[in-house]
Amino acid sequence: VNAARYAIGVDLGGQSAKLGVVDAEGIVHVRRQEPIDAAQSADALARGIVQQIGELQKEASRCELTIVGIGVVMPGYMDEAREKLLFAANLPTLSGSSFLADIRKQVRLPIRFDADCNGAAFGELHFGAGRNVERLIVVTVGTGIGGSVVIGGEILRINHHISGSLGHIIVDAKGERCTCGARGCLETKASGRAIERIGGMSGEEIGRAIVAGDADALRVVRECGWWLGAGIASWCAIYMPQRMVIGGGIAALGEHYFEAARAGLREVGQPHLTSTVEIVPAALGPDAGMIGAAAMALSV
Ligand SMILES: [Zn+2]
């Protein structure tokens, strides 16, 4: 019998749920991914997740892996006790629902819920590009921008269990209205949504265009990367990070985006606060949230 401890990590997004059986070293042993229909009721979504967890438990027991807990990360604001989701932008039927309490009732193992940005940060902190960094910010740039601040190995939880709404700092106060209701948010300038608005292409399309040598595509990615750097300058003024770990689909566009972000930070930021800040790609890729969720369950 295998005496090692394993946890199930679940990364629940607006389009899919990613689940894995993960060990204490962050290695994924069993995985599955299921599409999510965000229009479903909170009840139906909870039943679906519980069923997926059950399937994974069965698979783990067939492999003689001992599951000691479950970690679930998802977008949204949770209440203090993590029983209630106050607001979930990508899963609107869950806002104000008892989704978390319903899942907790239906699974037989200890379960821990957290924000998806915290899952990614916890994963990168323990197994990825954020190891041994005292003041760290882990940011995911996809359709939107989210992130968590880690100080001394602990996620900074200011309210609703998040470090703040990092993608919605204002970088261009006379700029475009953001989906959040504010104006000129970093998310309107540096995210996948911004790339789509400015370049008329999705992140994936623009990635292919760059490989094909499309100068306009490259210009759009550099522009968005530069604004990310400008946003990082503000995060530096508030949190004074030593390292910025950037992941997500847009970060996967690669060095052009990162170089532009470094240039933006140099041009915009206060030199004293920003000159030694490293901007590095995330190491765990799209698994960061799932691995982090499992690691949180194992760390209890
Ligand atoms: Zn916003």
Short mmCIF file of N, CA and C in Angstrom, two decimals, residues 16 93 123 130 143 145 160 177 180 183 210:
data_model
loop_
_atom_site.label_atom_id
_atom_site.label_comp_id
_atom_site.label_asym_id
_atom_site.label_seq_id
_atom_site.Cartn_x
_atom_site.Cartn_y
_atom_site.Cartn_z
N SER A 16 -14.44 25.36 -18.35
CA SER A 16 -14.14 23.96 -18.05
C SER A 16 -13.70 23.80 -16.60
N THR A 93 -24.50 32.18 -12.32
CA THR A 93 -25.56 31.55 -11.51
C THR A 93 -25.07 31.24 -10.09
N GLY A 123 0.53 27.38 -6.13
CA GLY A 123 1.25 26.41 -6.96
C GLY A 123 2.63 26.93 -7.36
N GLY A 130 7.99 30.76 -8.28
CA GLY A 130 7.95 31.66 -7.13
C GLY A 130 8.61 31.11 -5.88
N THR A 143 -8.11 36.06 -20.79
CA THR A 143 -9.15 36.99 -21.23
C THR A 143 -9.15 38.21 -20.32
N ILE A 145 -7.35 39.71 -16.31
CA ILE A 145 -6.10 39.68 -15.55
C ILE A 145 -6.43 39.51 -14.08
N HIS A 160 -12.46 39.22 1.17
CA HIS A 160 -12.98 38.19 0.26
C HIS A 160 -11.90 37.16 -0.11
N ARG A 177 -13.93 52.17 -20.94
CA ARG A 177 -14.70 51.62 -19.83
C ARG A 177 -14.40 50.11 -19.75
N CYS A 180 -15.75 45.75 -15.64
CA CYS A 180 -16.02 45.81 -14.19
C CYS A 180 -16.78 47.08 -13.81
N ARG A 183 -12.97 52.61 -15.22
CA ARG A 183 -12.47 53.12 -16.49
C ARG A 183 -10.94 53.05 -16.51
N ILE A 210 2.22 36.08 -35.20
CA ILE A 210 3.59 36.48 -34.85
C ILE A 210 4.59 35.48 -35.42
#
